[in-house]
Coordinates of C-alpha atoms and ligand atoms in Angstrom, one line a residue:
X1 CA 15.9 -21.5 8.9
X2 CA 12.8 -20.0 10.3
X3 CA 13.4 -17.9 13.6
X4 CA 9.8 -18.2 15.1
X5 CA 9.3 -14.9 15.1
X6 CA 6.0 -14.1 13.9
X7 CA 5.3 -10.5 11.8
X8 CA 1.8 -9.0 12.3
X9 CA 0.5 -6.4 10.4
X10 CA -2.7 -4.3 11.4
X11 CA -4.3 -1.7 8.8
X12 CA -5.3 1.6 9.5
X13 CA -9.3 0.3 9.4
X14 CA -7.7 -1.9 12.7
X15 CA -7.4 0.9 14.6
X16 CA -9.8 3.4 13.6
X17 CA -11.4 3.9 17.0
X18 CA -10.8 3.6 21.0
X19 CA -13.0 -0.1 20.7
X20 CA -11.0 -1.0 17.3
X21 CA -7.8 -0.6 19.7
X22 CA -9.0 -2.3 22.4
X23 CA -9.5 -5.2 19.6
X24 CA -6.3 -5.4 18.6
X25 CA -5.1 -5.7 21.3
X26 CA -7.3 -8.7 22.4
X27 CA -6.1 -10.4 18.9
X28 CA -2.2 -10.2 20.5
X29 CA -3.1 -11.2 23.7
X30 CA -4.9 -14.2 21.9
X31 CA -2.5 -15.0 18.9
X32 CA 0.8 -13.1 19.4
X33 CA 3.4 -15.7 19.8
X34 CA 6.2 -15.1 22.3
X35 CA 8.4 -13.2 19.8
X36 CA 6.3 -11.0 17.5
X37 CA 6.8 -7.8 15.0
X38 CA 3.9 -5.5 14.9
X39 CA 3.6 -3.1 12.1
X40 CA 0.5 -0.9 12.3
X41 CA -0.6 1.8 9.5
X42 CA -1.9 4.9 10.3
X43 CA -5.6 5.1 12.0
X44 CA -8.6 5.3 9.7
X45 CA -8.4 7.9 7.3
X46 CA -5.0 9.5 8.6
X47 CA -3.1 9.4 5.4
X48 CA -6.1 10.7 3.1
X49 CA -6.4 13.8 6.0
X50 CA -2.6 14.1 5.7
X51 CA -2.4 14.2 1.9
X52 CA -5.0 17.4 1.9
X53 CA -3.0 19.0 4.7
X54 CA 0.2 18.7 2.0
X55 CA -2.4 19.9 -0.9
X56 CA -3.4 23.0 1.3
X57 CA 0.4 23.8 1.9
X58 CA 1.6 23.5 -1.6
X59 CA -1.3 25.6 -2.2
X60 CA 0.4 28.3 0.0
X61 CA -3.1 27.9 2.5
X62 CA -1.3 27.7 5.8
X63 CA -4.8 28.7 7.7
X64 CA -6.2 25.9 5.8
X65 CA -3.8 23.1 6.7
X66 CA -3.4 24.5 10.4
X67 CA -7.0 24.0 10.7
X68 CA -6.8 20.5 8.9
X69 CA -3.7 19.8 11.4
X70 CA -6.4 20.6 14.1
X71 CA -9.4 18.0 13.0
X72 CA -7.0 15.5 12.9
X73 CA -5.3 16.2 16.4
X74 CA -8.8 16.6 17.8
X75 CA -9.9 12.7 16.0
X76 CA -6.7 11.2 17.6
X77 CA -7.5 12.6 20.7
X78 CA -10.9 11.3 21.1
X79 CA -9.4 7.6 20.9
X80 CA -6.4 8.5 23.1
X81 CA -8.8 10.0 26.1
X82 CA -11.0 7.3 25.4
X83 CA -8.1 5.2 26.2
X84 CA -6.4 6.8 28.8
X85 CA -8.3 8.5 31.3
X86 CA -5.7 9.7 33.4
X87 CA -5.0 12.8 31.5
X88 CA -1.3 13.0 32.7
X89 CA -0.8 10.0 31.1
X90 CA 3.2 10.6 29.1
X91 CA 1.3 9.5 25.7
X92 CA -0.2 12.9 26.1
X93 CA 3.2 14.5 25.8
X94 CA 4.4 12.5 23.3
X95 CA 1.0 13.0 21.4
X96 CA 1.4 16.8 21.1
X97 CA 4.9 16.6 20.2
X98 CA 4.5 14.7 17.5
X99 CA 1.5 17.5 16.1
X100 CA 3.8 20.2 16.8
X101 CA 6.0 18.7 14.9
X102 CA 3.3 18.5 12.1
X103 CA 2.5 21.8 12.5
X104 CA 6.3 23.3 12.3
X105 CA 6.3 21.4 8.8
X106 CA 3.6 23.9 7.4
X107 CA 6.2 26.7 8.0
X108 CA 9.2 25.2 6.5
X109 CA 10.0 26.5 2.6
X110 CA 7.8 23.8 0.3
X111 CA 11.1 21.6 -1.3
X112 CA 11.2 21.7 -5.4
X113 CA 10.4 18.0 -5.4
X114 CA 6.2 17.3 -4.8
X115 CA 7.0 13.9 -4.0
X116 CA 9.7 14.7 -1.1
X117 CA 7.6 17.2 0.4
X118 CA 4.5 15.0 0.1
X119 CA 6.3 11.8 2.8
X120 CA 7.1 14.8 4.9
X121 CA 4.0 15.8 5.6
X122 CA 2.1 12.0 5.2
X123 CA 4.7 10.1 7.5
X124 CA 3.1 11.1 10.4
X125 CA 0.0 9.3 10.3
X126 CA 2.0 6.0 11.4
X127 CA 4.7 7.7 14.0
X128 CA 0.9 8.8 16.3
X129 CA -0.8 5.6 15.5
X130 CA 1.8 3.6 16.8
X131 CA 2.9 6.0 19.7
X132 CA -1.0 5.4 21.0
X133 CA -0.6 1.6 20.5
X134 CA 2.8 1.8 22.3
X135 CA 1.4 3.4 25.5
X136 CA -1.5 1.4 25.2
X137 CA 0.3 -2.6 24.9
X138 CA 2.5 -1.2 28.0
X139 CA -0.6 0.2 30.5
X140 CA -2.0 -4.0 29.3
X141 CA 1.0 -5.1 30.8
X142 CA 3.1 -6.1 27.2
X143 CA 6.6 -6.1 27.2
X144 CA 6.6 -3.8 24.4
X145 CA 9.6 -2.4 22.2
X146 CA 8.1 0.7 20.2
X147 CA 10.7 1.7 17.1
X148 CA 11.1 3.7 14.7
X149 CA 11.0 1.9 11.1
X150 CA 13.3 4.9 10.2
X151 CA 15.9 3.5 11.5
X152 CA 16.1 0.4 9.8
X153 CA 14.2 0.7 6.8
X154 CA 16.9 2.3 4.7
X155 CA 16.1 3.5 1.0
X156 CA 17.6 5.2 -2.0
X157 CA 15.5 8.7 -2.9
X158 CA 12.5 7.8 -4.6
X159 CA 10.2 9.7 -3.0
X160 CA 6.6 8.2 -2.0
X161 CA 8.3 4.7 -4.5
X162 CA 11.4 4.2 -2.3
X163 CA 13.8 1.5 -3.2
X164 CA 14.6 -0.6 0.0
X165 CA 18.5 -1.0 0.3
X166 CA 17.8 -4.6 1.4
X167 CA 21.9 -5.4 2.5
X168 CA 21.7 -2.6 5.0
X169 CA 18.0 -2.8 5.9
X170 CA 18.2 -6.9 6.7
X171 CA 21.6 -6.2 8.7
X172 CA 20.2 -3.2 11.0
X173 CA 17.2 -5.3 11.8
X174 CA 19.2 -8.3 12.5
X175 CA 21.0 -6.1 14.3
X176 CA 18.5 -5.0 16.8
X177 CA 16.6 -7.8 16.9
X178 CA 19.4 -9.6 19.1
X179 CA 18.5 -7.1 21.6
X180 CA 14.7 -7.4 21.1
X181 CA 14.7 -11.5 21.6
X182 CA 17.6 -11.5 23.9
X183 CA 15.6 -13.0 26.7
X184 CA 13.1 -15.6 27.2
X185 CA 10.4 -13.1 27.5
X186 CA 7.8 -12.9 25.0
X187 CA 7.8 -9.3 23.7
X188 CA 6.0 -7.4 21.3
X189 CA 7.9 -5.3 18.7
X190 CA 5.7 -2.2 17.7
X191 CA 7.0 0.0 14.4
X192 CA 5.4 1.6 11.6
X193 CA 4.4 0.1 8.6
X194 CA 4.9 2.7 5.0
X195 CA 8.0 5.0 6.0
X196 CA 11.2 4.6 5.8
X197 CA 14.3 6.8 5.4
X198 CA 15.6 7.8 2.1
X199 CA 19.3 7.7 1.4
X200 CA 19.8 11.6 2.6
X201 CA 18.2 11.5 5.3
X202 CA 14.6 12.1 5.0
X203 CA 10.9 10.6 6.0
X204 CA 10.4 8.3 2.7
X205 CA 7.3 6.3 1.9
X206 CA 7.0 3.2 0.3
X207 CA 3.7 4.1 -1.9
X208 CA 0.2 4.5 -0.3
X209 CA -1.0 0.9 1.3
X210 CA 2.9 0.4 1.6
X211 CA 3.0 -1.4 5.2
X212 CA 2.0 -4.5 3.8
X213 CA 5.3 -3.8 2.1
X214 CA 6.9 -3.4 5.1
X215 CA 5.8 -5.8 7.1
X216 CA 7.3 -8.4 4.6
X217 CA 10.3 -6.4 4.8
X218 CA 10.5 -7.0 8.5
X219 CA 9.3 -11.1 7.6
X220 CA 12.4 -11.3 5.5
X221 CA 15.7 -9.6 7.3
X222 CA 14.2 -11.9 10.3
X223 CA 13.2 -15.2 8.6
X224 CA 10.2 -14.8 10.0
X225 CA 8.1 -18.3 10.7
X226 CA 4.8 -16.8 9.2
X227 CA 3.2 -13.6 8.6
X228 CA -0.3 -12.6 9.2
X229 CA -2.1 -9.2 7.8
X230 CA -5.2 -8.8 9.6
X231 CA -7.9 -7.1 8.1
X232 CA -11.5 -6.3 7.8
X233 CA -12.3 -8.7 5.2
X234 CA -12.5 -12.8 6.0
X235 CA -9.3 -13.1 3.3
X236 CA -8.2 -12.6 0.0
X237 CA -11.5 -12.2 -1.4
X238 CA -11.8 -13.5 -5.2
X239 CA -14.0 -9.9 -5.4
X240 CA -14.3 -6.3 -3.5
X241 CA -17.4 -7.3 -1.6
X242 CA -18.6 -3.7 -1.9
X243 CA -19.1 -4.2 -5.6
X244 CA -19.9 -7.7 -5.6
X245 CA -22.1 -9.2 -2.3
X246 CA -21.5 -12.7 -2.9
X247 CA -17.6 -12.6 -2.9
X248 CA -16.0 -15.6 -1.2
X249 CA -12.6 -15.5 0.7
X250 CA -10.1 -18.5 -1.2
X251 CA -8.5 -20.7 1.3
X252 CA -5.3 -21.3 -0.3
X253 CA -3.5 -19.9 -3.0
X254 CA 0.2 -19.7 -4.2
X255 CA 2.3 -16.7 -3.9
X256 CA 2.0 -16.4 -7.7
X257 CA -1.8 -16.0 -7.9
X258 CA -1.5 -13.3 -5.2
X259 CA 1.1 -11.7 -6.8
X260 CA -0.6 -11.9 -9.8
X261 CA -4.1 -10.5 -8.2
X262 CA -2.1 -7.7 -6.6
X263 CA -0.8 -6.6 -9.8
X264 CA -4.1 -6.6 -11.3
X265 CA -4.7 -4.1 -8.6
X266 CA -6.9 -6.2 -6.0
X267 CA -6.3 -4.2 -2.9
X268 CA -6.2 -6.7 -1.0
X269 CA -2.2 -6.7 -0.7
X270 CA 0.3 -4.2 -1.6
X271 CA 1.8 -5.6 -4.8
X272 CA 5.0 -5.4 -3.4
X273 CA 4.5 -7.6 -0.3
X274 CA 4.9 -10.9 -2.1
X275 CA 8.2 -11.9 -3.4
X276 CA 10.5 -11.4 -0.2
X277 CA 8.2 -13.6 1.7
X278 CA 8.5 -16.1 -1.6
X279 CA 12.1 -15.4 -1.8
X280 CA 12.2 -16.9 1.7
X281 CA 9.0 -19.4 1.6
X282 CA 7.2 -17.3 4.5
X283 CA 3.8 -18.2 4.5
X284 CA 1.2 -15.0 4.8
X285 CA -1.7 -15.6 6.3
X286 CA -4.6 -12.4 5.2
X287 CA -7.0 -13.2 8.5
X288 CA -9.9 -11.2 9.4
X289 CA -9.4 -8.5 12.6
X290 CA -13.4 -8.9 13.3
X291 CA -13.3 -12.9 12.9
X292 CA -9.8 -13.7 14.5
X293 CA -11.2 -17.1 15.2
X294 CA -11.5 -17.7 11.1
X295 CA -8.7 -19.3 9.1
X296 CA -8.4 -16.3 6.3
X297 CA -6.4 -17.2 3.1
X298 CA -3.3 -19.0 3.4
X299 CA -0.4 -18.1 0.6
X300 CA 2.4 -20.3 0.1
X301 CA 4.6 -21.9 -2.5
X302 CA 1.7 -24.8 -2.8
X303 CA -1.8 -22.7 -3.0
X304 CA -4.2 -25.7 -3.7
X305 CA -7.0 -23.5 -4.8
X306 CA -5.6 -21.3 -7.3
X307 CA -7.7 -22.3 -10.3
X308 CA -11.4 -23.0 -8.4
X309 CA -13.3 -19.8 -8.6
X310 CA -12.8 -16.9 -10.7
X311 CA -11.8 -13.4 -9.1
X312 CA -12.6 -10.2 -10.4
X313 CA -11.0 -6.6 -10.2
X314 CA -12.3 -3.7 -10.8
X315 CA -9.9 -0.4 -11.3
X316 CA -11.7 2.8 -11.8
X317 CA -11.1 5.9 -13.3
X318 CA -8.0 5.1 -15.4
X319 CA -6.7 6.4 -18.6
X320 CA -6.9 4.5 -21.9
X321 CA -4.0 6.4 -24.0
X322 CA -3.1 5.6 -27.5
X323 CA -0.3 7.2 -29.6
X324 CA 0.3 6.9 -33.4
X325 CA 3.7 7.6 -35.2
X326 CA 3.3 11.1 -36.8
X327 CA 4.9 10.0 -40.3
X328 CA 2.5 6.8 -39.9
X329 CA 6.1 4.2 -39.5
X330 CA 5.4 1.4 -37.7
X331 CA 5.7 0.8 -33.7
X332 CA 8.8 -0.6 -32.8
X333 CA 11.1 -1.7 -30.4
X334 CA 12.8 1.7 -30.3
X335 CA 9.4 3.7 -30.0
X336 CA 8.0 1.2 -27.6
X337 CA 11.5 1.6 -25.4
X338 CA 10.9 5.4 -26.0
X339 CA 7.6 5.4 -24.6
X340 CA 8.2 3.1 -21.0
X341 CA 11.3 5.7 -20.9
X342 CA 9.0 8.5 -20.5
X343 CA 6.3 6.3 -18.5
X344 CA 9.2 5.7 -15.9
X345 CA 10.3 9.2 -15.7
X346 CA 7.1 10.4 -14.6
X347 CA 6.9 7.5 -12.4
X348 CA 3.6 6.1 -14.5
X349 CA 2.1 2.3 -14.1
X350 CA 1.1 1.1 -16.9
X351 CA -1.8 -1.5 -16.0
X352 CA -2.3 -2.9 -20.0
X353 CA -1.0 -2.3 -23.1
X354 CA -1.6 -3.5 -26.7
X355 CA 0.2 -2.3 -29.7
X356 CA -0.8 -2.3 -33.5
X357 CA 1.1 -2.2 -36.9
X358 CA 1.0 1.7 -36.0
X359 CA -0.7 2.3 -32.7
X360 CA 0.2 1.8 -29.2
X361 CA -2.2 1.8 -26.8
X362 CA -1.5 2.1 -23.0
X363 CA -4.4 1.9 -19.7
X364 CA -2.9 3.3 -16.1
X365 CA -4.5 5.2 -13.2
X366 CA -5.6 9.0 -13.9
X367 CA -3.4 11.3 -11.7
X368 CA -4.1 15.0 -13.5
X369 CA -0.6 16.3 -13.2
X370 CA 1.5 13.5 -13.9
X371 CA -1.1 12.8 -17.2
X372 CA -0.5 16.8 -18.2
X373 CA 3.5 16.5 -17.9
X374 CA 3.3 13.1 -19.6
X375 CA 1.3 14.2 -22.5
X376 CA 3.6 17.5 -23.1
X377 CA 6.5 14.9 -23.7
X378 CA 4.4 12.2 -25.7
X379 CA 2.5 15.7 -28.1
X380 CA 6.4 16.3 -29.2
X381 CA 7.0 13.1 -30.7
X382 CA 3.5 10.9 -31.3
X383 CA -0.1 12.0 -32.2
X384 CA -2.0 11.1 -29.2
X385 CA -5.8 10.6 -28.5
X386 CA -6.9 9.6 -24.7
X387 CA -10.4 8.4 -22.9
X388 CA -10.0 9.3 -19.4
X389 CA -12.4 8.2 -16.5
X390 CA -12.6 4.8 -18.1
X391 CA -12.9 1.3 -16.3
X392 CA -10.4 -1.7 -16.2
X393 CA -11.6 -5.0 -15.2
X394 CA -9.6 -8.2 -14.8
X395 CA -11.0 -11.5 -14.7
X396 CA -8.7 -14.3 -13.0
X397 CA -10.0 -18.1 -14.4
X398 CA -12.3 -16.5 -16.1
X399 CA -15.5 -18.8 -17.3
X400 CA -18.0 -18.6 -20.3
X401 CA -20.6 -16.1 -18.9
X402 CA -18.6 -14.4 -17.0
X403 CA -17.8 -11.2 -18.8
X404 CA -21.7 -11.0 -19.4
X405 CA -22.6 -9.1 -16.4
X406 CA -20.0 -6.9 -16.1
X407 CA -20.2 -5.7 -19.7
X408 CA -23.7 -4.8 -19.3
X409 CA -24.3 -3.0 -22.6
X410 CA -21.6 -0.6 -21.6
X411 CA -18.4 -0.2 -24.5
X412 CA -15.2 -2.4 -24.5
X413 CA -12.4 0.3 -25.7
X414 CA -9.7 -3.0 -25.9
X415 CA -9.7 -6.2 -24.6
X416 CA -6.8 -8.6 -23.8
X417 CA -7.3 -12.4 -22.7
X418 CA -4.4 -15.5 -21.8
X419 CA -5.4 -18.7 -20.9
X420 CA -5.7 -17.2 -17.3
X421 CA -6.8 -13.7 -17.4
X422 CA -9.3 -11.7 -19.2
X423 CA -8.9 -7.5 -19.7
X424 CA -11.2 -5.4 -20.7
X425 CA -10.7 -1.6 -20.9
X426 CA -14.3 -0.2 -20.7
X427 CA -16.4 3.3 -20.9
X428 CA -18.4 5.0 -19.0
Ligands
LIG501 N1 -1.2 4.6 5.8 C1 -0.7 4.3 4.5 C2 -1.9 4.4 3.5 O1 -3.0 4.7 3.9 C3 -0.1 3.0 4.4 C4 -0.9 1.8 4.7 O2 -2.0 1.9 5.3 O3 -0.5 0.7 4.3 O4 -1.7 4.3 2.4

């Protein structure tokens, strides 16, 4: 039974600036019901800046990452002073704990694992954004809980992929949330969308755009009545409107086209997001943070519009890998089981694959190192040949002309099509 309890989720484009604030906080004072969740990401470019700071570590440049460690302090402050005047504000000693924090990170030993070091450094783009929120709901006179997702967001140790431990995640959150809607007062619920903490211990992140993820997470353990994921686009677009002007937002679709669309890599949700708030028929709203006013896209178990336009995604700069039996046998089962083996080990996507009599051909985002460690493992036992920076582009409901355009003279390298979707792996 549905709780009333309303989940919001705010993206880090939401927040980007002292005005962008100021918005959001108009949208809760507009739509929050009397019991809502907040999850905010991290502000503007924070976990881009944070993943350079982690690059200039590993890279033993401890000047370097200070000095990154400073840009970003000095960007966060510009929005807090701009919100705050009162420069003895406590958000100002909170604020420059949590970058001293930062900054003692750049002295600690680098771990073995990449990954484990990596949420170390990039959790801390959501623990300031939501400490400035915090501060900021309570001087507007919310009654304002500000938590730590740590401690209910529970994982095993997959490092920047965690696996939620949903048993003791739902039960923590229940938990607290007895406390939270105790009373008849309507309260806002502030935590951070993306981290968690692994099963030892540690900052853990669910994979980069992950507080969609979360936010769903939080929808579920409370049986949320709805959840809404404001952003700065009027809905699920059936395009990206910076690659194609005339996208339209769809009304209504079913939480199988939007699964289906996230998985195709639209960016508009995290892939993940979907199936507890299916699980639990928790409609998500996608509504627009600069048009609150608008209806956004509406996903449910009915999603009348599924089939009436055609939507399009684009994924650049992938790898298009084929591998060919050395002693020319065919591909089977026990090579192709072989193969996802060593594309799960090194924690690979695939986003297409075809095979042949003797060829298997597989398309997934191009990450250098992961590509170099895969390819040492796939050189002992296949011949391999690979187009890297190529295109993959999806087509949802496709229609007669519409590959036309997006062709445009340029190479198909393989092509897929179902009754529903059309693939096309293309070159430069
Ligand atoms: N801040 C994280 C990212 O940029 C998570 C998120 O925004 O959802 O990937």
């Amino acid at each position: 039974m549905s709780s009333q309890i309303q989940v919001f989720k705010f993206g880090g484009a939401s927040v980007k600036d002292a005005a962008a604030v100021r918005n959001v906080v108009a949208i809760l004072k507009s739509y929050a019901n009397p019991k809502t969740v907040v999850i905010l990401s991290a502000m503007g470019k924070t976990t881009n800046a944070l993943e350079r700071i982690h690059q200039s570590y590993l890279g033993g440049s401890n000047k370097d990452a200070m000095q990154r460690i400073a840009e970003l302090k000095s960007y966060h402050n510009s929005i807090l002073v701009e919100l705050f005047p009162n420069s003895n504000h406590t958000v100002f000693f909170d604020f420059n704990n949590l970058f001293q924090e930062l900054e003692a990170n750049v002295l600690l030993e680098p771990e073995a694992s990449f990954d484990k070091s990596y949420d170390r450094f990039v959790h801390f783009g959501e623990r300031i954004a939501t400490t400035i929120l915090s501060a900021y709901l309570s001087e507007q006179s919310f009654n304002t809980f500000h938590v730590a997702a740590r401690d209910f967001i529970c994982t095993d140790n997959s490092y920047r992929d965690a696996l939620v431990d949903w048993d003791l995640t739902v039960s923590k959150i229940n938990e607290a949330a007895s406390t939270w809607f105790a009373s008849e007062k309507p309260c806002i619920v502030l935590t951070q969308g993306f981290i968690a903490q692994s099963a030892e211990g540690a900052p853990i992140s669910l994979g980069r755009e992950g507080s969609d993820f979360s936010a769903s997470i939080f929808a579920y353990s409370l049986n949320a009545s709805e959840m809404v994921i404001w952003k700065d686009v009027s809905g699920v677009m059936n395009a990206d409107p910076k690659l194609m002007p005339d996208a339209i937002a769809l009304e209504h679709i079913s939480y199988r086209e939007a699964v289906e669309l996230a998985y195709y890599g639209a960016s508009v949700i995290h892939p993940k997001t979907i199936k507890p708030l299916e699980n639990k028929n928790i409609p998500l709203r996608v509504k627009s943070f600069l048009n609150p006013a608008g209806e956004g896209t509406i996903i449910d178990r009915i999603g009348t519009d599924d089939k009436k336009v055609p939507s399009y995604i684009f994924k650049f700069n992938q790898v298009l890998l084929s591998l060919f039996p050395r002693d020319f046998s065919f591909i089977n089962e026990k090579n192709i089981s072989e193969i996802f083996s060593l594309f799960s080990r090194n924690n690979i996507k695939v986003r297409m694959m075809q095979n042949s009599a003797i060829s298997f051909s597989v398309c997934f985002d191009y990450e250098p190192a992961r590509l170099s460690v895969l390819l040492e493992d796939l050189n002992k036992l296949y011949s391999v040949r690979y187009n890297e920076q190529v295109d993959l582009v999806t087509i949802r409901h496709y229609g007669s002309i519409d590959a036309i355009n997006i062709i445009k003279g340029r190479k198909t390298l393989l092509e897929q099509k179902s009754r529903s979707t059309w693939q096309m792996i293309l070159n430069k």
